[in-house]
Every structure is written in structure tokens, then in C-alpha cells.
Amino acid sequence: MKKILLTIIFITISSKLLACSCGIVPLMDRIPMSDFIATAKILKISPDKENSNLHDIQIEIIDLYKGQQTSNLKIYSALNSSCAFYTPENSEWLIFASKNKNGNLSFGYCSGAKQIDRKFNSEKYPYAEKNYKKSIELKLQVLEYLKKSELQTSNEFGLRTSFSNGCLKEFKGYEVKTDRFALYELTVESDLSISEVKVLKEFDNENLKNDLLNCVKESVKIYTRKKETDISNKTKIIIGLYYYASERGNESFIGQFDL
């Protein structure tokens, strides 16, 4: 487990960019935050004529998961800062973009974008590329499922979730053969209590289903980024749980983050 976590940390934050800190945002929180989600090939990149912190890119969309078809985006490149970000021409990316104050779709270092065809030094980091690809595949599995199922994700109050009693730690050593994720829709009352949990997608292990559902019902707590104690009206959000197979002597486990 320790080796897996160290590899994930290396992938998420390179040693050159430790001064630029991005919070870990679960996929099911990032999707509602984004106005545009797609896999795309970067065709051309050029400096923005009006803002030195931006670059203009031309893209060819491979798969569109959210938003409208487009061939132009902006990246917050910030090349002279610790949050420098660049998308090389002819590389392929999973992009999460949002409209900036000028209405332009843009993304940057902390937007959740991942280079699909990224390569690693296999001698220095023997497990990095394999784990990185698994992380990309997991995100794409979820996005494909949402698209095919026509499930709409929203989070109008920017709600966050946590598991209060550690029940997820009990789900070790199970085997899941197909998709590595499960989805649950939570009905959240104005006082941030959960009045209903609806299963949208389960793992294919019968021994997991009921116990995991009970874990969600009994343990999930809702909070807001500003630590408010209520919201103006009832709402619904979708959360995901993710399966990690046993590897290199470590037991399989289920977690909240799509690492």
C-alpha cells in the first residue's frame, strides 16, 4: 500500500512544482464544476495576444463528455510561476475546462487535466506508468457510463462528503471483476442531513452490495466549503466509490478517490 501511495503522490505532484498546491477533488465533484469535459488531441498552441499567463490551443475532440463541440480552448499556462502548465502539440489529454470571467473555456494546472499519452522513466519509476494509466482508465470508465446512461450531475451548493466512522476500511480483500466504480445519489435536506440514498450503479460482487450501501447510509456526512450548517433548499448529488485490486502483496480496497 505504501508503494502505491508514493507512486500516486509522484504522479500528482512533480518535485519541480511542490510550491504549487492543488487540493484533491474527487471526480464526481469535479464533473459538476466543469463546463466542458473531453478527451482531445492538441493540434496547435500559441501565446495569448492579450494575457501573458494564457495560451490559446486548437484541439481535435476524440470523445466529448460534457459541453458543446469546440476546437478552441485557453490554458492558464502561467509559465513564470510555480503553477506552470503546458500541453505539448500532438499530445492527447483528458480535459476539464470551465468558463473564465470572459466566458472563454479554460483550464490549468489545478483543473484536473491529465495527459493520456504521458510517458515515465520505467527504470526510476517502475510502477508509475501502469498506475497512471489505471487512473486515467478509471476516470474514462466513469465518464463513459455517465454519458451512456444520460445521468446528469449537479452540485449547486458545492457540497462535499466524508465518511465519518471509517466503515470503508472494512471492505478489504474483495474481488470485483468488471467496472471499478459504484455510484450513489444522495438526497440532501436543507439542514445537510441525508434523507435518501439511491443506488445508481453497484460493484458486481454480491457480498459487497448491501454492506456497502449501509456504509454509505450510516457514515456519509455532508458539509460545505464555507462550513455552513444549512443550504437554502433540498438538493441531490452523486458520489462515487472506487475499487483497487490487490497488488504486490497489498489487499484490495475501496476508496473515495479516483486515484
mmCIF file of C-alpha atoms in Angstrom:
data_model
loop_
_atom_site.group_PDB
_atom_site.id
_atom_site.type_symbol
_atom_site.label_atom_id
_atom_site.label_comp_id
_atom_site.label_asym_id
_atom_site.label_seq_id
_atom_site.Cartn_x
_atom_site.Cartn_y
_atom_site.Cartn_z
ATOM 1 C CA MET A 1 0.000 0.000 0.000
ATOM 2 C CA LYS A 2 2.811 2.394 0.898
ATOM 3 C CA LYS A 3 4.448 1.939 -2.514
ATOM 4 C CA ILE A 4 1.135 2.592 -4.286
ATOM 5 C CA LEU A 5 0.546 5.810 -2.355
ATOM 6 C CA LEU A 6 4.071 7.041 -3.019
ATOM 7 C CA THR A 7 3.623 6.407 -6.735
ATOM 8 C CA ILE A 8 0.314 8.311 -6.727
ATOM 9 C CA ILE A 9 1.921 11.254 -4.937
ATOM 10 C CA PHE A 10 4.709 11.326 -7.506
ATOM 11 C CA ILE A 11 2.224 11.338 -10.361
ATOM 12 C CA THR A 12 0.016 14.013 -8.827
ATOM 13 C CA ILE A 13 2.695 16.491 -7.824
ATOM 14 C CA SER A 14 6.077 16.548 -9.540
ATOM 15 C CA SER A 15 9.078 17.530 -7.484
ATOM 16 C CA LYS A 16 9.544 20.729 -9.504
ATOM 17 C CA LEU A 17 6.107 22.026 -8.638
ATOM 18 C CA LEU A 18 5.782 21.390 -4.930
ATOM 19 C CA ALA A 19 5.215 25.110 -4.327
ATOM 20 C CA CYS A 20 2.019 24.934 -6.372
ATOM 21 C CA SER A 21 -0.547 23.139 -4.260
ATOM 22 C CA CYS A 22 -3.848 21.797 -5.605
ATOM 23 C CA GLY A 23 -6.467 20.193 -3.414
ATOM 24 C CA ILE A 24 -7.576 16.665 -4.329
ATOM 25 C CA VAL A 25 -11.025 16.961 -5.923
ATOM 26 C CA PRO A 26 -12.948 13.694 -6.419
ATOM 27 C CA LEU A 27 -14.160 13.104 -9.965
ATOM 28 C CA MET A 28 -17.846 13.300 -9.009
ATOM 29 C CA ASP A 29 -17.187 16.760 -7.524
ATOM 30 C CA ARG A 30 -15.097 17.927 -10.478
ATOM 31 C CA ILE A 31 -17.667 16.996 -13.135
ATOM 32 C CA PRO A 32 -20.343 19.463 -11.905
ATOM 33 C CA MET A 33 -17.654 22.154 -11.572
ATOM 34 C CA SER A 34 -16.658 21.803 -15.230
ATOM 35 C CA ASP A 35 -18.420 23.318 -18.252
ATOM 36 C CA PHE A 36 -16.507 21.166 -20.752
ATOM 37 C CA ILE A 37 -15.080 17.639 -20.420
ATOM 38 C CA ALA A 38 -13.463 15.752 -23.293
ATOM 39 C CA THR A 39 -10.526 13.715 -24.465
ATOM 40 C CA ALA A 40 -8.731 15.638 -27.178
ATOM 41 C CA LYS A 41 -5.569 15.922 -29.226
ATOM 42 C CA ILE A 42 -3.659 19.211 -29.029
ATOM 43 C CA LEU A 43 -3.134 20.426 -32.600
ATOM 44 C CA LYS A 44 -1.598 23.834 -32.035
ATOM 45 C CA ILE A 45 -0.612 26.031 -29.123
ATOM 46 C CA SER A 46 0.253 29.733 -29.234
ATOM 47 C CA PRO A 47 0.646 32.613 -26.751
ATOM 48 C CA ASP A 48 -2.460 34.641 -25.987
ATOM 49 C CA LYS A 49 -2.059 38.108 -27.502
ATOM 50 C CA GLU A 50 -3.648 39.912 -24.554
ATOM 51 C CA ASN A 51 -2.653 37.919 -21.481
ATOM 52 C CA SER A 52 0.869 36.575 -20.925
ATOM 53 C CA ASN A 53 -0.437 33.992 -18.437
ATOM 54 C CA LEU A 54 -2.600 32.317 -21.083
ATOM 55 C CA HIS A 55 -2.056 30.272 -24.219
ATOM 56 C CA ASP A 56 -4.542 29.527 -26.989
ATOM 57 C CA ILE A 57 -4.852 25.934 -28.127
ATOM 58 C CA GLN A 58 -6.558 24.293 -31.047
ATOM 59 C CA ILE A 59 -7.883 20.816 -30.338
ATOM 60 C CA GLU A 60 -9.419 17.849 -32.087
ATOM 61 C CA ILE A 61 -12.021 16.255 -29.836
ATOM 62 C CA ILE A 62 -11.791 12.471 -29.508
ATOM 63 C CA ASP A 63 -14.717 11.951 -27.122
ATOM 64 C CA LEU A 64 -16.986 14.661 -25.699
ATOM 65 C CA TYR A 65 -18.485 14.020 -22.268
ATOM 66 C CA LYS A 66 -19.873 17.407 -21.304
ATOM 67 C CA GLY A 67 -20.433 20.736 -23.045
ATOM 68 C CA GLN A 68 -20.517 21.794 -26.677
ATOM 69 C CA GLN A 69 -18.267 20.881 -29.578
ATOM 70 C CA THR A 70 -15.376 23.329 -29.911
ATOM 71 C CA SER A 71 -11.948 23.474 -31.494
ATOM 72 C CA ASN A 72 -10.512 26.269 -29.354
ATOM 73 C CA LEU A 73 -9.645 26.487 -25.664
ATOM 74 C CA LYS A 74 -7.398 28.555 -23.464
ATOM 75 C CA ILE A 75 -4.952 27.216 -20.919
ATOM 76 C CA TYR A 76 -3.786 29.090 -17.862
ATOM 77 C CA SER A 77 -0.127 28.389 -18.605
ATOM 78 C CA ALA A 78 1.448 30.778 -16.022
ATOM 79 C CA LEU A 79 4.877 29.787 -17.336
ATOM 80 C CA ASN A 80 6.786 32.088 -14.980
ATOM 81 C CA SER A 81 5.178 30.690 -11.837
ATOM 82 C CA SER A 82 5.345 27.515 -9.770
ATOM 83 C CA CYS A 83 1.980 26.547 -11.323
ATOM 84 C CA ALA A 84 3.396 26.489 -14.843
ATOM 85 C CA PHE A 85 1.298 24.310 -17.148
ATOM 86 C CA TYR A 86 1.758 23.384 -20.796
ATOM 87 C CA THR A 87 0.102 21.000 -23.269
ATOM 88 C CA PRO A 88 2.603 19.997 -25.995
ATOM 89 C CA GLU A 89 1.372 19.857 -29.555
ATOM 90 C CA ASN A 90 0.317 16.381 -30.740
ATOM 91 C CA SER A 91 -0.238 15.157 -27.179
ATOM 92 C CA GLU A 92 -3.580 13.718 -26.031
ATOM 93 C CA TRP A 93 -5.388 14.919 -22.931
ATOM 94 C CA LEU A 94 -8.392 14.368 -20.708
ATOM 95 C CA ILE A 95 -9.569 17.952 -20.241
ATOM 96 C CA PHE A 96 -11.794 19.541 -17.603
ATOM 97 C CA ALA A 97 -12.416 23.178 -18.563
ATOM 98 C CA SER A 98 -14.582 25.939 -17.110
ATOM 99 C CA LYS A 99 -15.625 29.332 -18.396
ATOM 100 C CA ASN A 100 -13.440 32.166 -17.134
ATOM 101 C CA LYS A 101 -14.674 35.690 -16.375
ATOM 102 C CA ASN A 102 -14.608 36.492 -20.089
ATOM 103 C CA GLY A 103 -16.698 33.467 -20.980
ATOM 104 C CA ASN A 104 -13.795 31.548 -22.517
ATOM 105 C CA LEU A 105 -13.333 27.871 -21.772
ATOM 106 C CA SER A 106 -10.016 27.479 -19.988
ATOM 107 C CA PHE A 107 -8.099 25.020 -17.834
ATOM 108 C CA GLY A 108 -4.817 24.901 -15.976
ATOM 109 C CA TYR A 109 -2.582 23.085 -13.519
ATOM 110 C CA CYS A 110 -5.282 22.635 -10.864
ATOM 111 C CA SER A 111 -8.161 21.892 -13.264
ATOM 112 C CA GLY A 112 -7.746 18.112 -13.195
ATOM 113 C CA ALA A 113 -6.465 17.716 -16.775
ATOM 114 C CA LYS A 114 -4.392 14.574 -17.427
ATOM 115 C CA GLN A 115 -2.095 13.810 -20.342
ATOM 116 C CA ILE A 116 -3.308 10.477 -21.670
ATOM 117 C CA ASP A 117 -0.115 9.570 -23.549
ATOM 118 C CA ARG A 118 2.319 10.630 -20.817
ATOM 119 C CA LYS A 119 5.483 8.532 -20.540
ATOM 120 C CA PHE A 120 7.562 7.724 -17.468
ATOM 121 C CA ASN A 121 11.116 6.588 -16.850
ATOM 122 C CA SER A 122 10.462 2.903 -16.193
ATOM 123 C CA GLU A 123 13.877 2.358 -14.577
ATOM 124 C CA LYS A 124 13.472 5.129 -11.997
ATOM 125 C CA TYR A 125 9.713 4.688 -11.527
ATOM 126 C CA PRO A 126 8.828 1.096 -12.482
ATOM 127 C CA TYR A 127 5.147 1.299 -11.447
ATOM 128 C CA ALA A 128 4.370 4.924 -12.309
ATOM 129 C CA GLU A 129 3.168 4.482 -15.883
ATOM 130 C CA LYS A 130 0.999 1.455 -15.059
ATOM 131 C CA ASN A 131 -0.691 3.209 -12.129
ATOM 132 C CA TYR A 132 -1.097 6.427 -14.104
ATOM 133 C CA LYS A 133 -2.851 4.584 -16.936
ATOM 134 C CA LYS A 134 -5.137 2.829 -14.441
ATOM 135 C CA SER A 135 -6.105 6.218 -13.036
ATOM 136 C CA ILE A 136 -6.935 7.569 -16.499
ATOM 137 C CA GLU A 137 -8.892 4.420 -17.395
ATOM 138 C CA LEU A 138 -10.952 4.696 -14.214
ATOM 139 C CA LYS A 139 -11.941 8.297 -14.936
ATOM 140 C CA LEU A 140 -12.849 7.424 -18.518
ATOM 141 C CA GLN A 141 -14.941 4.449 -17.343
ATOM 142 C CA VAL A 142 -16.990 6.743 -15.132
ATOM 143 C CA LEU A 143 -17.379 9.423 -17.807
ATOM 144 C CA GLU A 144 -18.439 6.860 -20.421
ATOM 145 C CA TYR A 145 -21.010 5.391 -18.037
ATOM 146 C CA LEU A 146 -22.487 8.792 -17.211
ATOM 147 C CA LYS A 147 -22.679 9.641 -20.912
ATOM 148 C CA LYS A 148 -24.326 6.371 -21.974
ATOM 149 C CA SER A 149 -26.720 6.399 -19.016
ATOM 150 C CA GLU A 150 -27.537 10.071 -19.620
ATOM 151 C CA LEU A 151 -27.022 10.779 -15.926
ATOM 152 C CA GLN A 152 -26.878 14.484 -15.145
ATOM 153 C CA THR A 153 -24.524 15.515 -12.361
ATOM 154 C CA SER A 154 -25.081 18.734 -10.449
ATOM 155 C CA ASN A 155 -23.922 20.234 -7.177
ATOM 156 C CA GLU A 156 -25.413 23.714 -6.939
ATOM 157 C CA PHE A 157 -24.139 24.356 -3.408
ATOM 158 C CA GLY A 158 -20.653 22.928 -3.864
ATOM 159 C CA LEU A 159 -21.313 20.230 -1.262
ATOM 160 C CA ARG A 160 -18.577 17.873 -0.107
ATOM 161 C CA THR A 161 -18.817 14.455 1.537
ATOM 162 C CA SER A 162 -16.826 12.437 4.060
ATOM 163 C CA PHE A 163 -17.159 9.034 5.698
ATOM 164 C CA SER A 164 -17.366 9.659 9.433
ATOM 165 C CA ASN A 165 -16.948 6.226 11.010
ATOM 166 C CA GLY A 166 -14.265 4.618 8.860
ATOM 167 C CA CYS A 167 -16.543 1.863 7.571
ATOM 168 C CA LEU A 168 -14.797 1.822 4.182
ATOM 169 C CA LYS A 169 -11.756 0.288 5.894
ATOM 170 C CA GLU A 170 -13.787 -2.891 6.378
ATOM 171 C CA PHE A 171 -14.002 -3.561 2.625
ATOM 172 C CA LYS A 172 -10.638 -5.185 2.002
ATOM 173 C CA GLY A 173 -9.874 -8.402 0.169
ATOM 174 C CA TYR A 174 -12.953 -8.412 -2.054
ATOM 175 C CA GLU A 175 -12.838 -9.174 -5.779
ATOM 176 C CA VAL A 176 -14.540 -7.017 -8.395
ATOM 177 C CA LYS A 177 -14.369 -8.318 -11.953
ATOM 178 C CA THR A 178 -15.900 -5.584 -14.127
ATOM 179 C CA ASP A 179 -16.186 -1.824 -13.643
ATOM 180 C CA ARG A 180 -14.130 -0.441 -10.787
ATOM 181 C CA PHE A 181 -16.664 2.105 -9.550
ATOM 182 C CA ALA A 182 -20.062 2.391 -7.878
ATOM 183 C CA LEU A 183 -22.345 5.439 -7.878
ATOM 184 C CA TYR A 184 -24.891 6.623 -5.325
ATOM 185 C CA GLU A 185 -27.347 9.510 -5.474
ATOM 186 C CA LEU A 186 -27.843 11.336 -2.164
ATOM 187 C CA THR A 187 -30.901 13.452 -1.401
ATOM 188 C CA VAL A 188 -29.661 16.217 0.872
ATOM 189 C CA GLU A 189 -32.082 18.214 3.009
ATOM 190 C CA SER A 190 -31.627 21.920 3.785
ATOM 191 C CA ASP A 191 -30.082 21.058 7.166
ATOM 192 C CA LEU A 192 -27.447 18.928 5.335
ATOM 193 C CA SER A 193 -28.934 15.653 6.540
ATOM 194 C CA ILE A 194 -29.330 12.810 4.028
ATOM 195 C CA SER A 195 -32.930 11.675 3.620
ATOM 196 C CA GLU A 196 -32.420 9.098 0.864
ATOM 197 C CA VAL A 197 -29.635 7.103 -0.766
ATOM 198 C CA LYS A 198 -30.343 5.708 -4.218
ATOM 199 C CA VAL A 199 -28.063 3.161 -5.875
ATOM 200 C CA LEU A 200 -27.203 4.184 -9.434
ATOM 201 C CA LYS A 201 -24.508 1.595 -10.082
ATOM 202 C CA GLU A 202 -23.124 -1.182 -7.882
ATOM 203 C CA PHE A 203 -19.998 -3.317 -7.905
ATOM 204 C CA ASP A 204 -20.529 -6.794 -9.350
ATOM 205 C CA ASN A 205 -19.759 -8.536 -6.043
ATOM 206 C CA GLU A 206 -22.958 -9.652 -4.275
ATOM 207 C CA ASN A 207 -21.218 -9.780 -0.894
ATOM 208 C CA LEU A 208 -20.352 -6.095 -1.189
ATOM 209 C CA LYS A 209 -23.663 -4.576 -2.202
ATOM 210 C CA ASN A 210 -25.774 -4.431 0.958
ATOM 211 C CA ASP A 211 -22.928 -3.779 3.384
ATOM 212 C CA LEU A 212 -21.510 -1.035 1.206
ATOM 213 C CA LEU A 213 -24.925 0.589 0.816
ATOM 214 C CA ASN A 214 -25.352 0.546 4.598
ATOM 215 C CA CYS A 215 -21.907 2.097 4.957
ATOM 216 C CA VAL A 216 -22.973 4.967 2.700
ATOM 217 C CA LYS A 217 -26.299 5.424 4.500
ATOM 218 C CA GLU A 218 -24.848 5.381 8.001
ATOM 219 C CA SER A 219 -21.497 7.056 7.532
ATOM 220 C CA VAL A 220 -21.592 9.770 4.873
ATOM 221 C CA LYS A 221 -21.659 13.309 6.204
ATOM 222 C CA ILE A 222 -22.343 16.419 4.137
ATOM 223 C CA TYR A 223 -20.549 19.719 4.562
ATOM 224 C CA THR A 224 -19.987 22.928 2.611
ATOM 225 C CA ARG A 225 -16.689 24.525 1.733
ATOM 226 C CA LYS A 226 -17.526 27.509 3.957
ATOM 227 C CA LYS A 227 -18.576 25.296 6.893
ATOM 228 C CA GLU A 228 -22.195 26.456 6.692
ATOM 229 C CA THR A 229 -24.788 24.499 8.659
ATOM 230 C CA ASP A 230 -27.583 24.630 6.081
ATOM 231 C CA ILE A 231 -28.481 25.328 2.457
ATOM 232 C CA SER A 232 -31.493 27.140 1.015
ATOM 233 C CA ASN A 233 -33.281 24.085 -0.365
ATOM 234 C CA LYS A 234 -33.207 20.317 -0.763
ATOM 235 C CA THR A 235 -30.856 19.045 -3.459
ATOM 236 C CA LYS A 236 -29.312 15.889 -4.902
ATOM 237 C CA ILE A 237 -25.682 14.977 -5.507
ATOM 238 C CA ILE A 238 -23.906 11.895 -6.818
ATOM 239 C CA ILE A 239 -20.908 10.323 -5.104
ATOM 240 C CA GLY A 240 -18.574 7.615 -6.339
ATOM 241 C CA LEU A 241 -16.666 4.791 -4.682
ATOM 242 C CA TYR A 242 -13.686 3.149 -6.375
ATOM 243 C CA TYR A 243 -12.195 -0.337 -6.270
ATOM 244 C CA TYR A 244 -8.465 -1.024 -6.171
ATOM 245 C CA ALA A 245 -7.394 -4.609 -6.824
ATOM 246 C CA SER A 246 -4.804 -6.408 -4.719
ATOM 247 C CA GLU A 247 -1.300 -5.650 -5.896
ATOM 248 C CA ARG A 248 2.228 -6.530 -4.790
ATOM 249 C CA GLY A 249 1.097 -8.134 -1.553
ATOM 250 C CA ASN A 250 -1.472 -5.473 -0.644
ATOM 251 C CA GLU A 251 -5.140 -6.349 -0.157
ATOM 252 C CA SER A 252 -7.796 -4.902 -2.445
ATOM 253 C CA PHE A 253 -9.695 -1.957 -1.021
ATOM 254 C CA ILE A 254 -12.446 0.564 -1.779
ATOM 255 C CA GLY A 255 -11.902 4.305 -1.504
ATOM 256 C CA GLN A 256 -13.497 7.690 -2.118
ATOM 257 C CA PHE A 257 -10.893 8.968 -4.548
ATOM 258 C CA ASP A 258 -10.369 8.093 -8.215
ATOM 259 C CA LEU A 259 -6.586 7.859 -7.905
#
